[in-house]
Coordinates of C-alpha atoms and ligand atoms in Angstrom, one line a residue:
Chain A
X1 CA 0.0 0.0 0.0
X2 CA 1.0 3.7 -0.3
X3 CA 2.3 5.3 2.9
X4 CA -0.2 7.1 5.1
X5 CA 0.3 10.9 5.1
X6 CA 2.9 12.3 7.5
X7 CA 4.7 15.6 8.2
X8 CA 8.4 15.5 7.4
X9 CA 11.5 17.2 8.9
X10 CA 15.1 16.8 8.0
X11 CA 17.1 18.2 10.9
X12 CA 20.8 19.2 10.5
X13 CA 21.9 18.4 14.1
X14 CA 21.1 15.9 16.8
X15 CA 19.9 18.7 19.0
X16 CA 17.4 19.8 16.4
X17 CA 16.3 16.2 15.9
X18 CA 15.7 15.6 19.6
X19 CA 13.8 18.9 19.9
X20 CA 11.5 17.9 17.0
X21 CA 10.9 14.5 18.6
X22 CA 10.2 16.0 22.0
X23 CA 7.6 18.4 20.6
X24 CA 5.4 15.6 19.2
X25 CA 4.8 12.3 20.9
X26 CA 3.6 10.7 17.6
X27 CA 6.8 11.7 15.6
X28 CA 9.3 9.0 14.8
X29 CA 12.9 9.0 13.7
X30 CA 13.5 7.8 10.2
X31 CA 16.9 6.1 9.8
X32 CA 17.4 3.8 6.7
X33 CA 13.6 3.3 6.5
X34 CA 14.1 -0.3 5.6
X35 CA 11.9 -1.4 8.5
X36 CA 9.9 1.8 9.3
X37 CA 8.7 2.3 5.7
X38 CA 7.5 -1.3 5.2
X39 CA 5.6 -0.8 8.5
X40 CA 4.0 2.3 7.1
X41 CA 3.2 0.6 3.8
X42 CA 1.5 -2.2 5.8
X43 CA -0.3 0.5 7.9
X44 CA 0.9 -1.1 11.1
X45 CA 1.8 2.4 12.4
X46 CA 0.8 5.9 11.4
X47 CA 3.3 8.4 12.9
X48 CA 2.3 12.1 12.7
X49 CA 5.8 13.1 11.5
X50 CA 9.0 11.5 10.3
X51 CA 12.2 13.1 11.5
X52 CA 14.7 12.1 8.9
X53 CA 18.2 11.4 10.4
X54 CA 20.0 11.1 7.1
X55 CA 21.6 14.6 7.2
X56 CA 23.2 13.9 10.6
X57 CA 26.8 13.4 9.5
X58 CA 27.9 13.2 13.1
X59 CA 26.1 9.8 13.4
X60 CA 27.8 8.3 10.3
X61 CA 31.3 7.5 11.4
X62 CA 33.2 4.6 12.8
X63 CA 36.1 5.5 15.1
X64 CA 38.6 3.4 17.0
X65 CA 40.4 4.5 20.2
X66 CA 41.0 3.6 23.9
X67 CA 40.1 -0.1 23.3
X68 CA 36.7 0.9 22.0
X69 CA 35.1 0.9 18.5
X70 CA 32.4 3.6 18.4
X71 CA 29.9 3.1 15.6
X72 CA 27.5 5.9 14.9
X73 CA 23.8 5.0 14.8
X74 CA 23.5 6.1 11.2
X75 CA 26.3 3.8 10.0
X76 CA 24.7 1.6 7.3
X77 CA 25.0 -2.2 7.2
X78 CA 26.9 -1.7 3.9
X79 CA 29.5 0.5 5.7
X80 CA 29.9 -2.0 8.5
X81 CA 30.3 -4.8 6.0
X82 CA 33.0 -2.9 4.1
X83 CA 34.8 -1.7 7.3
X84 CA 38.5 -2.7 7.6
X85 CA 38.4 -1.6 11.2
X86 CA 35.7 -4.1 12.0
X87 CA 37.5 -6.9 10.3
X88 CA 40.4 -6.2 12.6
X89 CA 38.7 -5.3 15.8
X90 CA 35.1 -6.6 15.5
X91 CA 35.3 -9.7 13.4
X92 CA 32.0 -10.9 14.8
X93 CA 30.2 -7.8 13.6
X94 CA 31.8 -8.3 10.1
X95 CA 30.7 -11.9 10.0
X96 CA 27.2 -11.3 11.2
X97 CA 26.3 -8.2 9.1
X98 CA 26.8 -10.3 5.9
X99 CA 23.6 -12.1 6.9
X100 CA 21.6 -8.9 7.3
X101 CA 19.2 -8.6 4.4
X102 CA 20.3 -8.0 0.8
X103 CA 22.8 -5.6 -0.7
X104 CA 20.0 -3.1 -1.7
X105 CA 18.7 -3.1 1.9
X106 CA 22.1 -2.9 3.4
X107 CA 22.8 0.3 1.3
X108 CA 20.3 2.2 3.5
X109 CA 19.6 0.1 6.6
X110 CA 21.5 1.3 9.7
X111 CA 22.8 -0.4 12.8
X112 CA 20.9 2.2 14.9
X113 CA 17.6 1.4 13.2
X114 CA 18.2 -2.3 13.6
X115 CA 18.8 -2.0 17.3
X116 CA 16.0 0.5 17.9
X117 CA 13.6 -1.8 16.2
X118 CA 14.9 -4.8 18.2
X119 CA 13.6 -7.7 16.1
X120 CA 14.4 -10.9 17.9
X121 CA 15.4 -12.5 14.6
X122 CA 17.8 -9.6 13.7
X123 CA 21.6 -10.1 13.8
X124 CA 22.7 -6.7 15.3
X125 CA 21.0 -7.2 18.7
X126 CA 22.8 -10.5 19.0
X127 CA 26.1 -8.9 18.1
X128 CA 25.8 -6.1 20.7
X129 CA 24.8 -8.6 23.3
X130 CA 27.7 -11.0 22.6
X131 CA 30.3 -8.1 22.5
X132 CA 28.8 -6.4 25.6
X133 CA 28.5 -3.1 23.8
X134 CA 27.1 0.1 25.3
X135 CA 24.3 2.1 23.7
X136 CA 24.6 5.9 23.8
X137 CA 21.2 7.6 24.0
X138 CA 20.5 11.3 23.7
X139 CA 17.5 13.3 24.9
X140 CA 16.9 17.0 25.6
X141 CA 18.5 16.7 29.0
X142 CA 21.7 15.2 27.7
X143 CA 23.3 11.8 27.2
X144 CA 22.8 8.4 28.9
X145 CA 24.4 5.1 28.4
X146 CA 22.8 1.7 28.6
X147 CA 24.5 -1.7 28.6
X148 CA 23.4 -4.1 25.9
X149 CA 22.2 -6.5 28.6
X150 CA 19.7 -3.8 29.9
X151 CA 18.8 -2.5 26.5
X152 CA 16.4 -5.1 25.1
X153 CA 13.0 -5.4 26.8
X154 CA 11.5 -8.1 24.6
X155 CA 10.0 -8.1 21.1
X156 CA 10.3 -4.7 19.5
X157 CA 11.0 -3.1 22.9
X158 CA 14.1 -1.3 24.0
X159 CA 15.3 1.2 26.7
X160 CA 14.9 4.1 24.2
X161 CA 12.1 6.3 25.5
X162 CA 9.9 8.6 23.4
X163 CA 11.8 11.7 22.4
X164 CA 15.1 10.0 22.6
X165 CA 17.7 9.1 19.9
X166 CA 20.2 6.3 19.9
X167 CA 23.3 8.1 18.7
X168 CA 26.1 5.5 18.9
X169 CA 27.1 2.0 19.9
X170 CA 30.4 1.5 21.8
X171 CA 32.0 -1.9 21.4
X172 CA 34.9 -2.8 23.7
X173 CA 37.5 -4.5 21.6
X174 CA 37.4 -8.1 22.7
X175 CA 40.4 -10.4 23.1
X176 CA 38.2 -13.5 22.4
X177 CA 38.2 -15.3 19.0
X178 CA 34.7 -15.2 17.5
X179 CA 32.6 -17.3 15.2
X180 CA 29.1 -16.7 14.0
X181 CA 26.6 -19.3 12.7
X182 CA 23.1 -18.8 11.3
X183 CA 20.4 -20.8 9.6
X184 CA 17.9 -18.9 7.4
X185 CA 15.7 -20.1 4.6
X186 CA 17.5 -18.0 2.0
X187 CA 20.5 -15.8 2.1
X188 CA 19.3 -12.4 3.4
X189 CA 16.3 -13.7 5.2
X190 CA 15.9 -13.1 8.9
X191 CA 17.5 -15.9 11.0
X192 CA 15.6 -18.9 12.1
X193 CA 18.3 -19.6 14.6
X194 CA 21.7 -18.0 15.1
X195 CA 24.6 -18.3 17.6
X196 CA 27.8 -16.4 18.3
X197 CA 30.7 -18.0 20.3
X198 CA 33.8 -16.2 21.6
X199 CA 36.7 -18.1 23.2
X200 CA 39.8 -16.9 24.9
X201 CA 42.3 -19.8 25.2
X202 CA 45.4 -20.1 27.2
X203 CA 47.8 -23.0 26.3
X204 CA 44.8 -24.8 24.8
X205 CA 42.6 -24.4 27.8
X206 CA 39.5 -22.1 27.8
X207 CA 40.1 -19.1 30.0
X208 CA 36.8 -17.4 29.1
X209 CA 33.9 -18.2 26.9
X210 CA 30.9 -16.3 25.6
X211 CA 27.9 -17.9 24.0
X212 CA 25.0 -15.9 22.7
X213 CA 21.8 -17.3 21.0
X214 CA 19.5 -15.4 18.8
X215 CA 16.0 -15.8 17.3
X216 CA 15.1 -18.4 20.0
X217 CA 13.5 -16.0 22.4
X218 CA 12.1 -12.4 22.6
X219 CA 15.7 -11.1 22.9
X220 CA 19.3 -12.4 22.5
X221 CA 20.2 -14.9 25.2
X222 CA 23.6 -15.4 26.9
X223 CA 24.2 -19.1 27.8
X224 CA 26.0 -18.4 31.0
X225 CA 25.9 -21.9 32.4
X226 CA 27.6 -23.3 29.2
X227 CA 30.1 -20.5 29.4
X228 CA 31.1 -21.5 33.0
X229 CA 31.2 -25.1 32.0
X230 CA 33.8 -24.4 29.3
X231 CA 36.3 -22.6 31.6
X232 CA 39.5 -24.6 32.2
X233 CA 38.6 -27.2 29.5
X234 CA 40.1 -27.8 26.1
X235 CA 37.4 -27.2 23.5
X236 CA 37.3 -30.5 21.7
X237 CA 34.4 -31.6 19.5
X238 CA 33.0 -33.6 22.5
X239 CA 33.3 -30.6 24.9
X240 CA 31.7 -28.3 22.3
X241 CA 28.8 -30.7 22.0
X242 CA 28.4 -30.9 25.7
X243 CA 28.4 -27.1 26.0
X244 CA 25.8 -26.9 23.2
X245 CA 23.6 -29.4 25.2
X246 CA 23.9 -27.3 28.3
X247 CA 23.2 -24.1 26.4
X248 CA 20.0 -25.4 24.9
X249 CA 18.6 -27.9 27.3
X250 CA 16.3 -25.4 29.1
X251 CA 15.5 -23.4 26.0
X252 CA 11.8 -22.6 25.7
X253 CA 11.8 -21.4 22.2
X254 CA 8.7 -20.4 20.1
X255 CA 7.2 -22.1 17.1
X256 CA 5.9 -20.2 14.1
X257 CA 5.1 -20.8 10.4
X258 CA 8.8 -20.9 9.6
X259 CA 10.0 -23.4 12.3
X260 CA 8.7 -25.3 15.2
X261 CA 10.0 -24.7 18.8
X262 CA 11.6 -28.2 18.8
X263 CA 13.4 -27.5 15.4
X264 CA 14.7 -24.2 16.8
X265 CA 16.0 -25.8 20.0
X266 CA 17.7 -28.7 18.1
X267 CA 19.3 -26.3 15.5
X268 CA 20.4 -23.9 18.2
X269 CA 22.4 -26.8 19.7
X270 CA 24.1 -27.4 16.4
X271 CA 24.8 -23.7 15.9
X272 CA 26.5 -23.4 19.3
X273 CA 28.6 -26.6 18.6
X274 CA 29.7 -25.3 15.2
X275 CA 30.4 -21.8 16.4
X276 CA 32.5 -23.1 19.4
X277 CA 34.4 -25.5 17.2
X278 CA 35.2 -22.8 14.7
X279 CA 36.2 -20.3 17.3
X280 CA 38.6 -22.8 18.8
X281 CA 40.1 -23.4 15.4
X282 CA 40.5 -19.6 14.8
X283 CA 42.6 -19.5 18.0
X284 CA 45.1 -22.1 16.9
X285 CA 45.3 -20.7 13.3
Chain B
X1 CA 14.7 21.4 6.7
X2 CA 12.0 22.6 9.1
X3 CA 8.9 20.5 9.7
X4 CA 6.7 20.4 6.6
X5 CA 3.0 19.6 7.0
X6 CA 1.7 16.4 5.5
X7 CA -0.2 18.0 2.7
X8 CA 2.5 20.5 1.7
X9 CA 4.5 20.0 -1.4
X10 CA 8.3 19.8 -1.1
X11 CA 10.6 20.8 -4.0
X12 CA 13.2 18.2 -4.9
X13 CA 16.2 18.7 -7.2
X14 CA 17.9 15.5 -8.4
X15 CA 19.8 13.9 -11.2
X16 CA 18.4 10.9 -13.0
X17 CA 20.4 9.2 -15.7
X18 CA 22.7 12.2 -16.0
X19 CA 19.8 14.7 -16.4
X20 CA 18.7 17.2 -13.8
X21 CA 15.1 17.3 -12.7
X22 CA 13.1 19.4 -10.3
X23 CA 9.8 18.2 -9.1
X24 CA 7.4 18.8 -6.2
X25 CA 5.9 16.1 -4.1
X26 CA 4.3 15.3 -0.7
X27 CA 6.6 13.6 1.8
X28 CA 4.6 10.4 1.7
X29 CA 5.3 9.6 -1.9
X30 CA 8.0 6.9 -2.3
X31 CA 10.8 7.3 -4.8
X32 CA 9.5 4.6 -7.2
X33 CA 6.2 6.5 -7.5
X34 CA 8.0 9.8 -7.8
X35 CA 10.1 8.5 -10.7
X36 CA 7.1 7.0 -12.4
X37 CA 4.5 9.7 -11.9
X38 CA 6.5 12.9 -11.4
X39 CA 9.2 12.2 -13.9
X40 CA 7.4 9.8 -16.2
X41 CA 10.1 7.1 -16.0
X42 CA 8.0 4.0 -16.0
X43 CA 10.8 1.5 -16.3
X44 CA 11.1 1.2 -12.5
X45 CA 8.4 -1.3 -11.5
X46 CA 6.5 -1.5 -8.2
X47 CA 5.6 -4.9 -7.0
X48 CA 5.2 -5.5 -3.2
X49 CA 5.8 -1.9 -2.1
X50 CA 7.5 -3.0 1.1
X51 CA 11.0 -4.1 0.2
X52 CA 10.6 -7.8 -0.4
X53 CA 10.4 -8.4 -4.2
X54 CA 13.2 -6.2 -5.5
X55 CA 11.3 -5.1 -8.6
X56 CA 11.9 -1.4 -7.8
X57 CA 15.6 -1.8 -7.3
X58 CA 17.6 1.2 -8.8
X59 CA 21.1 2.7 -8.3
X60 CA 21.4 5.7 -6.0
X61 CA 24.9 7.2 -6.0
X62 CA 26.0 4.0 -7.7
X63 CA 24.6 1.7 -5.0
X64 CA 21.6 -0.5 -5.3
X65 CA 18.5 0.6 -3.3
X66 CA 14.8 -0.2 -3.1
X67 CA 13.0 2.8 -4.7
X68 CA 9.9 1.8 -2.7
X69 CA 11.8 2.2 0.6
X70 CA 13.0 5.7 -0.1
X71 CA 11.0 8.8 -0.1
X72 CA 10.9 10.9 -3.2
X73 CA 12.1 13.8 -1.1
X74 CA 15.2 11.8 -0.2
X75 CA 16.3 12.0 -3.9
X76 CA 17.4 15.6 -3.2
X77 CA 21.0 16.0 -4.4
X78 CA 21.4 12.3 -5.3
X79 CA 22.6 10.8 -8.5
X80 CA 20.1 8.2 -9.6
X81 CA 20.4 5.6 -12.3
X82 CA 17.4 3.7 -13.7
X83 CA 16.8 1.3 -16.6
X84 CA 16.0 4.2 -18.9
X85 CA 19.7 5.2 -18.7
X86 CA 21.3 1.9 -19.6
X87 CA 20.7 1.3 -23.3
X88 CA 22.2 3.7 -26.0
X89 CA 19.2 4.6 -28.1
X90 CA 17.8 1.2 -29.2
X91 CA 21.1 -0.6 -28.6
X92 CA 21.0 -2.6 -25.4
X93 CA 24.0 -2.7 -23.2
X94 CA 25.9 -6.0 -23.1
X95 CA 24.2 -7.1 -19.8
X96 CA 20.7 -6.3 -21.2
X97 CA 21.6 -8.0 -24.5
X98 CA 22.8 -11.1 -22.5
X99 CA 19.4 -11.2 -20.6
X100 CA 17.7 -11.2 -24.1
X101 CA 20.1 -13.9 -25.5
X102 CA 19.7 -16.2 -22.5
X103 CA 15.9 -15.8 -22.2
X104 CA 16.5 -14.3 -18.7
X105 CA 13.1 -12.6 -18.8
X106 CA 9.5 -13.6 -19.8
X107 CA 7.0 -11.0 -18.6
X108 CA 9.9 -8.6 -17.8
X109 CA 8.3 -7.1 -14.7
X110 CA 11.3 -8.1 -12.5
X111 CA 14.0 -7.3 -15.1
X112 CA 14.9 -3.7 -14.3
X113 CA 15.4 -4.7 -10.7
X114 CA 17.6 -7.7 -11.6
X115 CA 19.6 -5.5 -13.9
X116 CA 20.3 -2.9 -11.2
X117 CA 21.3 -5.7 -8.8
X118 CA 23.6 -7.3 -11.3
X119 CA 25.1 -4.0 -12.5
X120 CA 26.2 -3.3 -9.0
X121 CA 27.6 -6.8 -8.5
X122 CA 29.5 -6.7 -11.8
X123 CA 31.1 -3.4 -10.9
X124 CA 32.5 -5.0 -7.8
X125 CA 33.4 -8.2 -9.5
X126 CA 33.2 -8.7 -13.3
X127 CA 33.5 -12.5 -12.9
X128 CA 31.4 -13.7 -10.0
X129 CA 30.8 -17.4 -9.5
X130 CA 27.3 -18.8 -10.0
X131 CA 27.1 -19.2 -6.3
X132 CA 28.0 -15.5 -5.7
X133 CA 25.4 -14.5 -8.3
X134 CA 22.7 -16.6 -6.7
X135 CA 23.5 -15.1 -3.3
X136 CA 23.4 -11.6 -4.7
X137 CA 20.1 -12.0 -6.6
X138 CA 18.4 -13.6 -3.6
X139 CA 16.7 -10.3 -2.9
X140 CA 15.0 -10.2 -6.2
X141 CA 12.0 -12.3 -7.0
X142 CA 11.1 -13.6 -10.5
X143 CA 7.9 -15.5 -11.0
X144 CA 8.6 -16.5 -14.6
X145 CA 12.1 -17.7 -15.4
X146 CA 13.1 -20.0 -12.5
X147 CA 16.3 -17.9 -12.2
X148 CA 18.7 -20.3 -14.0
X149 CA 18.7 -18.2 -17.2
X150 CA 19.2 -15.1 -15.1
X151 CA 22.3 -16.6 -13.6
X152 CA 23.5 -17.7 -17.1
X153 CA 23.0 -14.2 -18.4
X154 CA 25.0 -12.5 -15.6
X155 CA 27.8 -15.1 -15.9
X156 CA 28.1 -14.7 -19.7
X157 CA 31.7 -14.0 -20.8
X158 CA 30.6 -11.1 -23.0
X159 CA 29.1 -9.5 -19.9
X160 CA 32.4 -10.1 -18.0
X161 CA 34.4 -8.4 -20.8
X162 CA 32.0 -5.4 -20.7
X163 CA 32.1 -5.2 -16.9
X164 CA 36.0 -5.3 -16.9
X165 CA 35.9 -2.5 -19.4
X166 CA 33.6 -0.5 -17.2
X167 CA 35.8 -1.1 -14.2
X168 CA 39.0 0.1 -15.9
X169 CA 37.1 3.1 -17.5
Ligands
LIG301 C1 13.4 -7.5 2.6 C2 14.1 -7.2 3.9 C3 14.9 -8.1 4.5 C4 15.5 -7.8 5.7 N1 16.3 -8.8 6.3 C5 16.9 -8.5 7.5 C6 17.7 -9.5 8.1 O1 17.9 -10.6 7.6 N2 18.3 -9.2 9.3 C7 18.1 -8.0 9.9 O2 18.7 -7.8 10.9 N3 17.4 -7.1 9.3 C8 16.8 -7.3 8.1 N4 16.0 -6.3 7.5 C9 15.8 -5.0 8.3 C10 16.9 -4.1 8.0 O3 18.1 -4.5 8.5 C11 16.7 -2.7 8.5 O4 17.6 -1.8 7.9 C12 16.8 -2.5 10.0 O5 16.1 -3.4 10.8 C13 16.3 -1.1 10.4 O6 17.2 -0.2 10.2 P1 16.8 1.2 9.4 O7 18.0 2.0 9.5 O8 16.3 0.9 8.1 O9 15.7 1.8 10.4 P2 14.3 2.4 10.2 O10 13.4 1.5 9.4 O11 14.5 3.8 9.7 O12 13.8 2.5 11.7 C14 13.4 1.4 12.4 C15 12.8 1.8 13.8 O13 13.8 2.3 14.6 C16 13.6 3.7 14.9 N5 14.9 4.3 14.9 C17 15.7 4.3 13.8 N6 16.9 4.9 14.1 C18 16.8 5.4 15.4 C19 17.7 6.0 16.3 N7 18.9 6.4 15.9 N8 17.2 6.3 17.5 C20 16.0 5.9 17.9 N9 15.1 5.3 17.2 C21 15.5 5.0 15.9 C22 12.6 4.2 13.9 O14 11.8 5.2 14.4 C23 11.8 2.9 13.7 O15 10.8 2.7 14.7 C24 15.3 -6.6 6.3 C25 14.6 -5.6 5.7 C26 13.9 -5.9 4.5 C27 13.1 -4.8 3.9
LIG302 S1 8.3 -2.9 -4.9 FE1 10.1 -2.4 -3.9 S2 10.9 -4.3 -3.2 FE2 8.9 -4.8 -4.0
LIG303 S1 10.3 -12.3 -16.0 FE1 8.3 -12.3 -15.1 S2 8.8 -12.0 -13.0 FE2 10.7 -12.2 -13.9

């Protein structure tokens, strides 16, 4: 369908954008529009005004310093995919963003829009959870920071309040080796199941592990019990399989037209096992 | 730009296929409809209107984008390329010619979108593997051909030679 009518503003600064949002409860930020515009076309939402963020150059850069990679909210998926900084410092982000939609969608879709939308089947929420990133949120009063673990409140729900903008995501540079696994029906489709594994090994033994599952619950899940299980062990195929079992045994996933709950739980185990095995190989390479 | 009311017209200046255009539109009009009904460029097709089918894919500043998921007003200052710009008179470019030779279209509704997607891919890599082509065109739907002939057309050696020439140009 055609979009419903809306007023339109294209602010030149974040301050102006926040003022516009604060002055109208029904106004919405427009980032890449690759989710918001389909929602309008399907008439699932009818905002009074779209505040277009595309002129906010200050939100479009990737900077590295002090052990942190700061990614502006308006950095596109295509920019993240092409980023040499990410391949060096955030290989998990580089690996996962390849799975986000298709090239034509990645041209405009942004990391900020993806996180603000918080689709449980989207890759970026999983990545910020796995890498323990911090979201930088701005409102008329100033800036506040929210840890990824506190950011997602369930399906399509985040810590961003009305009148606020997500301006950047800060990723601490991790010394773990990462691997990402996903099953989707076609390349570019949303994940049916995905997992990220990070390992820090010391003389072959696991010093620290991070396992994150996506598209199996209303938000990304850390498998903390499996992470603890791995510490001190050598990550052989058998140990990876055991960790995968622990990570998924209590999983109460959801079934939908694409996959049953049982399928999701089984495949989640396989994703964790593969991701751990690959992360362990990365380490020795 | 200050807040513009929903029924107010916004003036847009843009470049399409090397030619400058100025048009006025409401903010709610998507770029595909703006191209079609403000500029009369009907080669960009509108299928699903929500980003899924790829029929409306065009090149914006050289990168593929869904014209149904951009606003007409977002064309301001952009350099847009659509199917109307790819042939020289009646002479098809080698990618279009290859689509014809390989029967990579039947009804043709999806074709301008596939050509935009393939043009971008070939600029990055003149000799993609069949697997790379299949992955790249996964965002474009075709209800007629079954895709095999589209992959054949994109992987044709004459297309590769053309794409290499474009790259070095
Ligand atoms: C065919 C198709 C396939 C797709 N496949 C995938 C996929 O496989 N995986 C995936 O992850 N995504 C997928 N997407 C979604 C895509 O990644 C979107 O780009 C992304 O989810 C939203 O980003 P956006 O910049 O387009 O945001 P928009 O659509 O502009 O905005 C999304 C929401 O976030 C709000 N918002 C945007 N930016 C901010 C901000 N800075 N601060 C506060 N609120 C903000 C908006 O108001 C809106 O509510 C797909 C989309 C399409 C059309
Ligand atoms: S019409 Fe734009 S993707 Fe279908
Ligand atoms: S040729 Fe008919 S949809 Fe592709």
